[in-house]
Amino acid sequence: MRRFEREVVDYELIKAMLKEMNIANIGMNDEDGFPYVVPLSFGFEMTDTHLNIYTHFMKVGKKVDLLKKDPRVCVEFSIFNDFPDKKYKGHYHDYRSVIAKGKMKMLDYKDDPETWEKGYNLLYTCNHREIKPLSERKVVPGIYIGVIECDLKDVTAKSEFPLRTVEDASDVGTTEAIDALRIITHGT
């Protein structure tokens, strides 16, 4: 990272940033030597030592073939907030990103139903959707749940604007935040 003043090192702030993001770009090692990157929806949980990222995909295809050969992945999350009509903290946009490295495990329901269901449920909650319990389905979906376990030392994050509180991470660019900032800085 070149601009260290933008680095986010507080894991609670990183967690808050991830809650605002809805796509993970997963980079895998392709056979031709070039990275193979796919955008996927995700769920996550953070412990004291790890960021665990959950995603889902079919049991066949290029991703599966590549991950069987080499489970190492790099995951990129980002969000770009655009404020074309009103400046926020003196700018017309805000960019944030989180990057993590880890190894992806592909879980089949029959092999680890507890972890599979945990990932399945996190995919719903992290994407702000109501969970459709497995018990209400006629069959368990025939998909893998991918689990990427990332040591927190392999997680980096940055924000164009300094984040001081969890609330800072979630209210950027909202009309209320912009209006509140205008009142604080200009008194009107």
PDB file of C-alpha atoms in Angstrom:
ATOM      1  CA  MET A   1       0.000   0.000   0.000  1.00  0.00           C
ATOM      2  CA  ARG A   2       1.466   3.306  -1.068  1.00  0.00           C
ATOM      3  CA  ARG A   3      -0.858   5.717   0.760  1.00  0.00           C
ATOM      4  CA  PHE A   4      -0.696   4.473   4.336  1.00  0.00           C
ATOM      5  CA  GLU A   5      -2.957   7.250   5.605  1.00  0.00           C
ATOM      6  CA  ARG A   6      -5.800   5.391   3.846  1.00  0.00           C
ATOM      7  CA  GLU A   7      -5.013   2.026   5.411  1.00  0.00           C
ATOM      8  CA  VAL A   8      -7.685   0.558   7.693  1.00  0.00           C
ATOM      9  CA  VAL A   9      -6.203  -1.711  10.377  1.00  0.00           C
ATOM     10  CA  ASP A  10      -9.042  -1.905  12.912  1.00  0.00           C
ATOM     11  CA  TYR A  11     -10.791  -5.230  12.273  1.00  0.00           C
ATOM     12  CA  GLU A  12     -14.139  -3.900  13.496  1.00  0.00           C
ATOM     13  CA  LEU A  13     -13.920  -1.205  10.801  1.00  0.00           C
ATOM     14  CA  ILE A  14     -12.981  -3.808   8.190  1.00  0.00           C
ATOM     15  CA  LYS A  15     -15.975  -5.889   9.252  1.00  0.00           C
ATOM     16  CA  ALA A  16     -18.219  -2.823   8.915  1.00  0.00           C
ATOM     17  CA  MET A  17     -16.781  -2.128   5.451  1.00  0.00           C
ATOM     18  CA  LEU A  18     -17.478  -5.719   4.347  1.00  0.00           C
ATOM     19  CA  LYS A  19     -21.087  -5.383   5.471  1.00  0.00           C
ATOM     20  CA  GLU A  20     -21.495  -2.601   2.902  1.00  0.00           C
ATOM     21  CA  MET A  21     -20.053  -4.657   0.031  1.00  0.00           C
ATOM     22  CA  ASN A  22     -21.968  -7.287  -1.912  1.00  0.00           C
ATOM     23  CA  ILE A  23     -19.567  -8.841  -4.439  1.00  0.00           C
ATOM     24  CA  ALA A  24     -16.287 -10.679  -3.889  1.00  0.00           C
ATOM     25  CA  ASN A  25     -13.891 -11.011  -6.808  1.00  0.00           C
ATOM     26  CA  ILE A  26     -12.078 -14.312  -6.368  1.00  0.00           C
ATOM     27  CA  GLY A  27      -8.727 -14.673  -8.138  1.00  0.00           C
ATOM     28  CA  MET A  28      -7.449 -18.197  -8.832  1.00  0.00           C
ATOM     29  CA  ASN A  29      -4.340 -19.508 -10.533  1.00  0.00           C
ATOM     30  CA  ASP A  30      -5.204 -20.493 -14.106  1.00  0.00           C
ATOM     31  CA  GLU A  31      -3.301 -23.119 -16.063  1.00  0.00           C
ATOM     32  CA  ASP A  32      -2.036 -20.559 -18.610  1.00  0.00           C
ATOM     33  CA  GLY A  33      -0.251 -18.549 -15.910  1.00  0.00           C
ATOM     34  CA  PHE A  34      -2.786 -15.721 -15.875  1.00  0.00           C
ATOM     35  CA  PRO A  35      -5.128 -15.083 -12.951  1.00  0.00           C
ATOM     36  CA  TYR A  36      -8.715 -16.252 -13.416  1.00  0.00           C
ATOM     37  CA  VAL A  37     -11.097 -13.922 -11.556  1.00  0.00           C
ATOM     38  CA  VAL A  38     -14.801 -14.436 -10.961  1.00  0.00           C
ATOM     39  CA  PRO A  39     -17.279 -12.168  -9.154  1.00  0.00           C
ATOM     40  CA  LEU A  40     -19.373 -14.013  -6.564  1.00  0.00           C
ATOM     41  CA  SER A  41     -21.855 -13.139  -3.861  1.00  0.00           C
ATOM     42  CA  PHE A  42     -20.520 -13.895  -0.401  1.00  0.00           C
ATOM     43  CA  GLY A  43     -21.126 -14.175   3.302  1.00  0.00           C
ATOM     44  CA  PHE A  44     -18.495 -13.829   5.992  1.00  0.00           C
ATOM     45  CA  GLU A  45     -17.625 -14.101   9.636  1.00  0.00           C
ATOM     46  CA  MET A  46     -14.642 -12.692  11.450  1.00  0.00           C
ATOM     47  CA  THR A  47     -12.996 -14.281  14.461  1.00  0.00           C
ATOM     48  CA  ASP A  48     -10.081 -13.025  16.546  1.00  0.00           C
ATOM     49  CA  THR A  49      -7.658 -14.683  14.128  1.00  0.00           C
ATOM     50  CA  HIS A  50      -9.435 -15.255  10.799  1.00  0.00           C
ATOM     51  CA  LEU A  51     -11.736 -13.828   8.181  1.00  0.00           C
ATOM     52  CA  ASN A  52     -13.863 -16.695   6.847  1.00  0.00           C
ATOM     53  CA  ILE A  53     -15.524 -15.986   3.512  1.00  0.00           C
ATOM     54  CA  TYR A  54     -18.375 -18.153   2.246  1.00  0.00           C
ATOM     55  CA  THR A  55     -19.554 -18.359  -1.334  1.00  0.00           C
ATOM     56  CA  HIS A  56     -21.398 -20.864  -3.496  1.00  0.00           C
ATOM     57  CA  PHE A  57     -21.088 -22.386  -6.943  1.00  0.00           C
ATOM     58  CA  MET A  58     -22.005 -25.385  -9.039  1.00  0.00           C
ATOM     59  CA  LYS A  59     -20.093 -28.639  -8.630  1.00  0.00           C
ATOM     60  CA  VAL A  60     -18.668 -28.561 -12.158  1.00  0.00           C
ATOM     61  CA  GLY A  61     -16.899 -25.947 -14.217  1.00  0.00           C
ATOM     62  CA  LYS A  62     -13.656 -24.081 -14.569  1.00  0.00           C
ATOM     63  CA  LYS A  63     -13.625 -22.747 -10.961  1.00  0.00           C
ATOM     64  CA  VAL A  64     -13.955 -26.237  -9.560  1.00  0.00           C
ATOM     65  CA  ASP A  65     -11.244 -27.607 -11.858  1.00  0.00           C
ATOM     66  CA  LEU A  66      -8.814 -24.831 -10.926  1.00  0.00           C
ATOM     67  CA  LEU A  67      -9.522 -25.036  -7.183  1.00  0.00           C
ATOM     68  CA  LYS A  68      -8.950 -28.794  -7.148  1.00  0.00           C
ATOM     69  CA  LYS A  69      -5.484 -28.188  -8.613  1.00  0.00           C
ATOM     70  CA  ASP A  70      -4.609 -25.163  -6.468  1.00  0.00           C
ATOM     71  CA  PRO A  71      -6.885 -23.929  -3.648  1.00  0.00           C
ATOM     72  CA  ARG A  72      -4.923 -20.692  -3.080  1.00  0.00           C
ATOM     73  CA  VAL A  73      -6.996 -17.607  -3.847  1.00  0.00           C
ATOM     74  CA  CYS A  74      -6.919 -13.855  -3.520  1.00  0.00           C
ATOM     75  CA  VAL A  75     -10.205 -12.138  -2.741  1.00  0.00           C
ATOM     76  CA  GLU A  76     -10.974  -8.497  -3.534  1.00  0.00           C
ATOM     77  CA  PHE A  77     -13.991  -6.571  -2.266  1.00  0.00           C
ATOM     78  CA  SER A  78     -14.597  -2.961  -3.212  1.00  0.00           C
ATOM     79  CA  ILE A  79     -17.199  -0.281  -3.226  1.00  0.00           C
ATOM     80  CA  PHE A  80     -17.280   3.038  -4.994  1.00  0.00           C
ATOM     81  CA  ASN A  81     -19.647   5.679  -3.665  1.00  0.00           C
ATOM     82  CA  ASP A  82     -20.346   8.457  -6.135  1.00  0.00           C
ATOM     83  CA  PHE A  83     -21.707  11.839  -5.034  1.00  0.00           C
ATOM     84  CA  PRO A  84     -22.147  13.770  -8.297  1.00  0.00           C
ATOM     85  CA  ASP A  85     -24.479  16.414  -6.865  1.00  0.00           C
ATOM     86  CA  LYS A  86     -23.024  17.018  -3.398  1.00  0.00           C
ATOM     87  CA  LYS A  87     -19.469  16.778  -2.213  1.00  0.00           C
ATOM     88  CA  TYR A  88     -18.792  14.482   0.734  1.00  0.00           C
ATOM     89  CA  LYS A  89     -15.742  15.472   2.810  1.00  0.00           C
ATOM     90  CA  GLY A  90     -14.649  17.682  -0.059  1.00  0.00           C
ATOM     91  CA  HIS A  91     -14.873  15.017  -2.764  1.00  0.00           C
ATOM     92  CA  TYR A  92     -17.379  13.712  -5.269  1.00  0.00           C
ATOM     93  CA  HIS A  93     -16.628  10.045  -4.535  1.00  0.00           C
ATOM     94  CA  ASP A  94     -15.334   7.585  -1.944  1.00  0.00           C
ATOM     95  CA  TYR A  95     -13.518   4.332  -2.702  1.00  0.00           C
ATOM     96  CA  ARG A  96     -12.956   1.455  -0.272  1.00  0.00           C
ATOM     97  CA  SER A  97     -11.430  -1.978  -0.661  1.00  0.00           C
ATOM     98  CA  VAL A  98     -10.518  -5.099   1.269  1.00  0.00           C
ATOM     99  CA  ILE A  99      -8.080  -7.692  -0.039  1.00  0.00           C
ATOM    100  CA  ALA A 100      -7.459 -11.097   1.526  1.00  0.00           C
ATOM    101  CA  LYS A 101      -5.477 -14.221   0.718  1.00  0.00           C
ATOM    102  CA  GLY A 102      -6.367 -17.746   1.745  1.00  0.00           C
ATOM    103  CA  LYS A 103      -7.219 -21.252   0.624  1.00  0.00           C
ATOM    104  CA  MET A 104     -10.668 -22.258  -0.582  1.00  0.00           C
ATOM    105  CA  LYS A 105     -12.275 -25.470   0.631  1.00  0.00           C
ATOM    106  CA  MET A 106     -15.211 -26.762  -1.404  1.00  0.00           C
ATOM    107  CA  LEU A 107     -17.828 -28.215   0.916  1.00  0.00           C
ATOM    108  CA  ASP A 108     -20.479 -30.681  -0.120  1.00  0.00           C
ATOM    109  CA  TYR A 109     -23.521 -30.866   2.159  1.00  0.00           C
ATOM    110  CA  LYS A 110     -23.121 -34.623   2.657  1.00  0.00           C
ATOM    111  CA  ASP A 111     -19.528 -34.218   3.904  1.00  0.00           C
ATOM    112  CA  ASP A 112     -19.999 -31.352   6.406  1.00  0.00           C
ATOM    113  CA  PRO A 113     -23.683 -30.366   6.739  1.00  0.00           C
ATOM    114  CA  GLU A 114     -23.127 -28.056   9.737  1.00  0.00           C
ATOM    115  CA  THR A 115     -20.496 -25.833   8.075  1.00  0.00           C
ATOM    116  CA  TRP A 116     -22.307 -26.045   4.726  1.00  0.00           C
ATOM    117  CA  GLU A 117     -25.544 -24.761   6.304  1.00  0.00           C
ATOM    118  CA  LYS A 118     -23.688 -22.031   8.220  1.00  0.00           C
ATOM    119  CA  GLY A 119     -22.214 -20.761   4.931  1.00  0.00           C
ATOM    120  CA  TYR A 120     -25.565 -21.081   3.181  1.00  0.00           C
ATOM    121  CA  ASN A 121     -27.246 -18.954   5.866  1.00  0.00           C
ATOM    122  CA  LEU A 122     -24.466 -16.340   5.895  1.00  0.00           C
ATOM    123  CA  LEU A 123     -24.868 -15.930   2.124  1.00  0.00           C
ATOM    124  CA  TYR A 124     -28.461 -14.846   2.776  1.00  0.00           C
ATOM    125  CA  THR A 125     -27.823 -12.561   5.728  1.00  0.00           C
ATOM    126  CA  CYS A 126     -24.766 -10.833   4.254  1.00  0.00           C
ATOM    127  CA  ASN A 127     -26.777 -10.081   1.127  1.00  0.00           C
ATOM    128  CA  HIS A 128     -29.650  -8.629   3.176  1.00  0.00           C
ATOM    129  CA  ARG A 129     -32.087 -11.377   2.229  1.00  0.00           C
ATOM    130  CA  GLU A 130     -34.347 -13.407   4.444  1.00  0.00           C
ATOM    131  CA  ILE A 131     -32.977 -16.900   5.023  1.00  0.00           C
ATOM    132  CA  LYS A 132     -34.928 -19.660   3.327  1.00  0.00           C
ATOM    133  CA  PRO A 133     -34.319 -22.501   5.787  1.00  0.00           C
ATOM    134  CA  LEU A 134     -33.130 -25.786   4.342  1.00  0.00           C
ATOM    135  CA  SER A 135     -35.999 -27.492   6.161  1.00  0.00           C
ATOM    136  CA  GLU A 136     -38.433 -25.618   3.869  1.00  0.00           C
ATOM    137  CA  ARG A 137     -36.742 -26.872   0.696  1.00  0.00           C
ATOM    138  CA  LYS A 138     -37.720 -30.122  -0.983  1.00  0.00           C
ATOM    139  CA  VAL A 139     -34.042 -30.919  -1.581  1.00  0.00           C
ATOM    140  CA  VAL A 140     -30.717 -29.490  -0.481  1.00  0.00           C
ATOM    141  CA  PRO A 141     -29.300 -27.402  -3.355  1.00  0.00           C
ATOM    142  CA  GLY A 142     -26.717 -29.349  -5.350  1.00  0.00           C
ATOM    143  CA  ILE A 143     -23.978 -26.759  -4.924  1.00  0.00           C
ATOM    144  CA  TYR A 144     -20.666 -26.423  -3.188  1.00  0.00           C
ATOM    145  CA  ILE A 145     -20.259 -23.925  -0.431  1.00  0.00           C
ATOM    146  CA  GLY A 146     -16.788 -22.485  -0.778  1.00  0.00           C
ATOM    147  CA  VAL A 147     -15.039 -21.507   2.447  1.00  0.00           C
ATOM    148  CA  ILE A 148     -11.988 -19.282   2.228  1.00  0.00           C
ATOM    149  CA  GLU A 149     -10.127 -19.120   5.527  1.00  0.00           C
ATOM    150  CA  CYS A 150      -7.889 -16.048   5.637  1.00  0.00           C
ATOM    151  CA  ASP A 151      -5.479 -15.362   8.461  1.00  0.00           C
ATOM    152  CA  LEU A 152      -6.084 -11.764   9.568  1.00  0.00           C
ATOM    153  CA  LYS A 153      -2.435 -10.949   8.859  1.00  0.00           C
ATOM    154  CA  ASP A 154      -3.298 -11.619   5.192  1.00  0.00           C
ATOM    155  CA  VAL A 155      -6.178  -9.109   5.162  1.00  0.00           C
ATOM    156  CA  THR A 156      -5.589  -5.500   4.111  1.00  0.00           C
ATOM    157  CA  ALA A 157      -8.052  -2.660   3.689  1.00  0.00           C
ATOM    158  CA  LYS A 158      -8.169   0.969   2.692  1.00  0.00           C
ATOM    159  CA  SER A 159     -10.650   3.788   2.589  1.00  0.00           C
ATOM    160  CA  GLU A 160     -10.318   7.034   0.709  1.00  0.00           C
ATOM    161  CA  PHE A 161     -11.649   8.837   3.779  1.00  0.00           C
ATOM    162  CA  PRO A 162     -10.458   8.071   7.302  1.00  0.00           C
ATOM    163  CA  LEU A 163     -12.800   5.795   9.239  1.00  0.00           C
ATOM    164  CA  ARG A 164     -12.898   6.420  12.964  1.00  0.00           C
ATOM    165  CA  THR A 165     -16.025   4.516  14.001  1.00  0.00           C
ATOM    166  CA  VAL A 166     -18.117   1.620  12.705  1.00  0.00           C
ATOM    167  CA  GLU A 167     -20.832   4.167  11.920  1.00  0.00           C
ATOM    168  CA  ASP A 168     -18.390   6.002   9.619  1.00  0.00           C
ATOM    169  CA  ALA A 169     -18.112   2.839   7.536  1.00  0.00           C
ATOM    170  CA  SER A 170     -21.828   2.430   7.031  1.00  0.00           C
ATOM    171  CA  ASP A 171     -23.177   5.930   6.487  1.00  0.00           C
ATOM    172  CA  VAL A 172     -20.827   7.267   3.816  1.00  0.00           C
ATOM    173  CA  GLY A 173     -22.653   9.092   1.115  1.00  0.00           C
ATOM    174  CA  THR A 174     -26.103   8.898   2.591  1.00  0.00           C
ATOM    175  CA  THR A 175     -28.044  12.120   2.367  1.00  0.00           C
ATOM    176  CA  GLU A 176     -28.197  12.224   6.158  1.00  0.00           C
ATOM    177  CA  ALA A 177     -24.410  11.908   6.461  1.00  0.00           C
ATOM    178  CA  ILE A 178     -23.786  14.587   3.864  1.00  0.00           C
ATOM    179  CA  ASP A 179     -26.298  16.931   5.522  1.00  0.00           C
ATOM    180  CA  ALA A 180     -24.815  16.235   8.968  1.00  0.00           C
ATOM    181  CA  LEU A 181     -21.327  16.955   7.677  1.00  0.00           C
ATOM    182  CA  ARG A 182     -22.514  20.213   6.067  1.00  0.00           C
ATOM    183  CA  ILE A 183     -24.029  21.333   9.389  1.00  0.00           C
ATOM    184  CA  ILE A 184     -20.852  20.431  11.282  1.00  0.00           C
ATOM    185  CA  THR A 185     -18.540  22.190   8.826  1.00  0.00           C
ATOM    186  CA  HIS A 186     -20.687  25.117   7.740  1.00  0.00           C
ATOM    187  CA  GLY A 187     -23.263  25.498  10.497  1.00  0.00           C
ATOM    188  CA  THR A 188     -26.234  25.400   8.086  1.00  0.00           C
TER     189      THR A 188
END
